[in-house]
Short mmCIF file of C-alpha atoms in Angstrom, two decimals:
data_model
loop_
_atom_site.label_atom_id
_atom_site.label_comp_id
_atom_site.label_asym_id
_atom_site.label_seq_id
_atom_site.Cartn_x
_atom_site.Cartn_y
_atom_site.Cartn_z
CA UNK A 8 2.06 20.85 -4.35
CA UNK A 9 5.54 19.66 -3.26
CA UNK A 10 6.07 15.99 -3.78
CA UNK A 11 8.38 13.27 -2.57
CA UNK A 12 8.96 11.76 -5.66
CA UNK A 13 7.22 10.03 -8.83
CA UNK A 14 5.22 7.16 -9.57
CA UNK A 15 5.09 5.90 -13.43
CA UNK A 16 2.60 3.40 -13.49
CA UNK A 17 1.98 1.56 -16.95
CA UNK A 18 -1.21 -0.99 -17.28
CA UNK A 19 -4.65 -2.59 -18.00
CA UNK A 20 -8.17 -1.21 -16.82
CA UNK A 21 -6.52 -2.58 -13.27
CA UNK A 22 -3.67 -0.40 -13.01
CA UNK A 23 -5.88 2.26 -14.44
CA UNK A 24 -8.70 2.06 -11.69
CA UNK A 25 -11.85 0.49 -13.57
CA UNK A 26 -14.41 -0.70 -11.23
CA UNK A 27 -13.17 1.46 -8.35
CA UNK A 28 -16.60 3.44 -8.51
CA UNK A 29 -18.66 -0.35 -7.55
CA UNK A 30 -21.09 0.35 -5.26
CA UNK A 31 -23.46 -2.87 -4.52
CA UNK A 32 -26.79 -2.02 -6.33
CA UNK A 33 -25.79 0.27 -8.81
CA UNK A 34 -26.82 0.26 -12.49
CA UNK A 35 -24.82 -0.80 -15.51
CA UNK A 36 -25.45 2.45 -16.47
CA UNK A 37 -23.84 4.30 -13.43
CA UNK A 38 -20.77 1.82 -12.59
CA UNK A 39 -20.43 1.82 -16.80
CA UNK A 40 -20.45 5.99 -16.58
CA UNK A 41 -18.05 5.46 -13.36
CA UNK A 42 -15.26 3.52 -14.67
CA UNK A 43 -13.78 5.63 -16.64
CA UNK A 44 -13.83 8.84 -14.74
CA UNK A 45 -10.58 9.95 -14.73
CA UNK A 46 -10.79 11.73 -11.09
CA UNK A 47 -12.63 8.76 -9.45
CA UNK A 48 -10.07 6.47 -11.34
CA UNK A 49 -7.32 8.45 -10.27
CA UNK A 50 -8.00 8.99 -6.90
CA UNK A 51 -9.18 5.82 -5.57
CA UNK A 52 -7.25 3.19 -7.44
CA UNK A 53 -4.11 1.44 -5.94
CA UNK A 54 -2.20 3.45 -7.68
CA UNK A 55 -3.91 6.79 -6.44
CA UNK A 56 -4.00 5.36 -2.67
CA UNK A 57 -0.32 4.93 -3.05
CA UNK A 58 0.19 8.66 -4.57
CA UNK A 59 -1.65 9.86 -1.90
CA UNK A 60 0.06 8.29 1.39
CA UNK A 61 3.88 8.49 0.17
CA UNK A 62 3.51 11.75 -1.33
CA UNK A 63 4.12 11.23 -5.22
CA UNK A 64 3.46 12.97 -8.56
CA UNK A 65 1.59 10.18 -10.62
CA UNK A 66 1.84 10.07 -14.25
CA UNK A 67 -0.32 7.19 -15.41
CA UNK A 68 0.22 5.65 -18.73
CA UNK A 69 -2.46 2.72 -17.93
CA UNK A 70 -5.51 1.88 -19.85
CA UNK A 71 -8.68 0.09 -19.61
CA UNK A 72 -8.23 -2.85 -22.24
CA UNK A 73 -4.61 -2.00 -22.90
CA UNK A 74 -2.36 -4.58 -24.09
CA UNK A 75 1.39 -5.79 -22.97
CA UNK A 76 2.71 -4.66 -26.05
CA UNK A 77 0.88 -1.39 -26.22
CA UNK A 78 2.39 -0.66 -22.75
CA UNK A 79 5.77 -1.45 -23.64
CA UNK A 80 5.30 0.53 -26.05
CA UNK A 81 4.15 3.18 -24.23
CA UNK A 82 6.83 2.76 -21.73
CA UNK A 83 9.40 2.76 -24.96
CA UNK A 84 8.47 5.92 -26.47
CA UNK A 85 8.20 7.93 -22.57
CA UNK A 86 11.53 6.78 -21.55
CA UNK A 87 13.49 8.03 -24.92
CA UNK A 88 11.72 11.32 -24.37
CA UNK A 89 12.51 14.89 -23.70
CA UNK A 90 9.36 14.80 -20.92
CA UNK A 91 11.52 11.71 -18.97
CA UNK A 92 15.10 13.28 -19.49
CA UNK A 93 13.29 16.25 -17.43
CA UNK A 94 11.62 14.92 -14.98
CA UNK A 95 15.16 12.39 -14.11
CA UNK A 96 16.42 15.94 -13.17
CA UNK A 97 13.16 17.17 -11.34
CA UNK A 98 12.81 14.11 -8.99
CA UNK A 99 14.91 12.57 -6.86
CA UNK A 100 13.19 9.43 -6.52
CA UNK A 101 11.11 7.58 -9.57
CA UNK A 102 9.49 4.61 -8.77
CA UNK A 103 7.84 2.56 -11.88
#
């Protein structure tokens, strides 16, 4: 797939999409088993929604229960990388 441009998106279980399985009357078990399914996760958090109607490569760095500090860290480590110094040249527009 062609896209517009890229989304970095850094985070807790929010950013990453936990809960976005919720349906009313479901099980501990099932939302539990839900939340952390990358696909669901991916597709139907904010994040995902956004992906989805401007056209952009997502590459998620969020986590459920992660820290400030562990995404700065995160964020850190990707943006003195060889990965980053490619993509700048792939895509045109980055959006964090």
């Amino acid at each position: 797939m062609n896209y517009n441009g890229l989304l970095l998106t850094f985070g807790c279980s929010w950013t990453y999409g936990v809960g976005v399985c919720y349906e009313d009357g479901m099980s501990p078990g099932d939302f539990y088993n839900g939340s952390f399914n990358d696909d669901l996760c991916s597709r139907l958090s904010f994040r995902g929604i956004i992906s989805e109607k401007y056209n952009l490569q997502n590459l998620n760095f969020a986590t459920g229960g992660a820290s400030n500090q562990e995404q700065f860290r995160n964020a850190r480590l990707f943006f003195a990388s060889e990965e980053w110094r490619q993509l700048r040249m792939e895509y045109d527009d980055v959006i964090v």
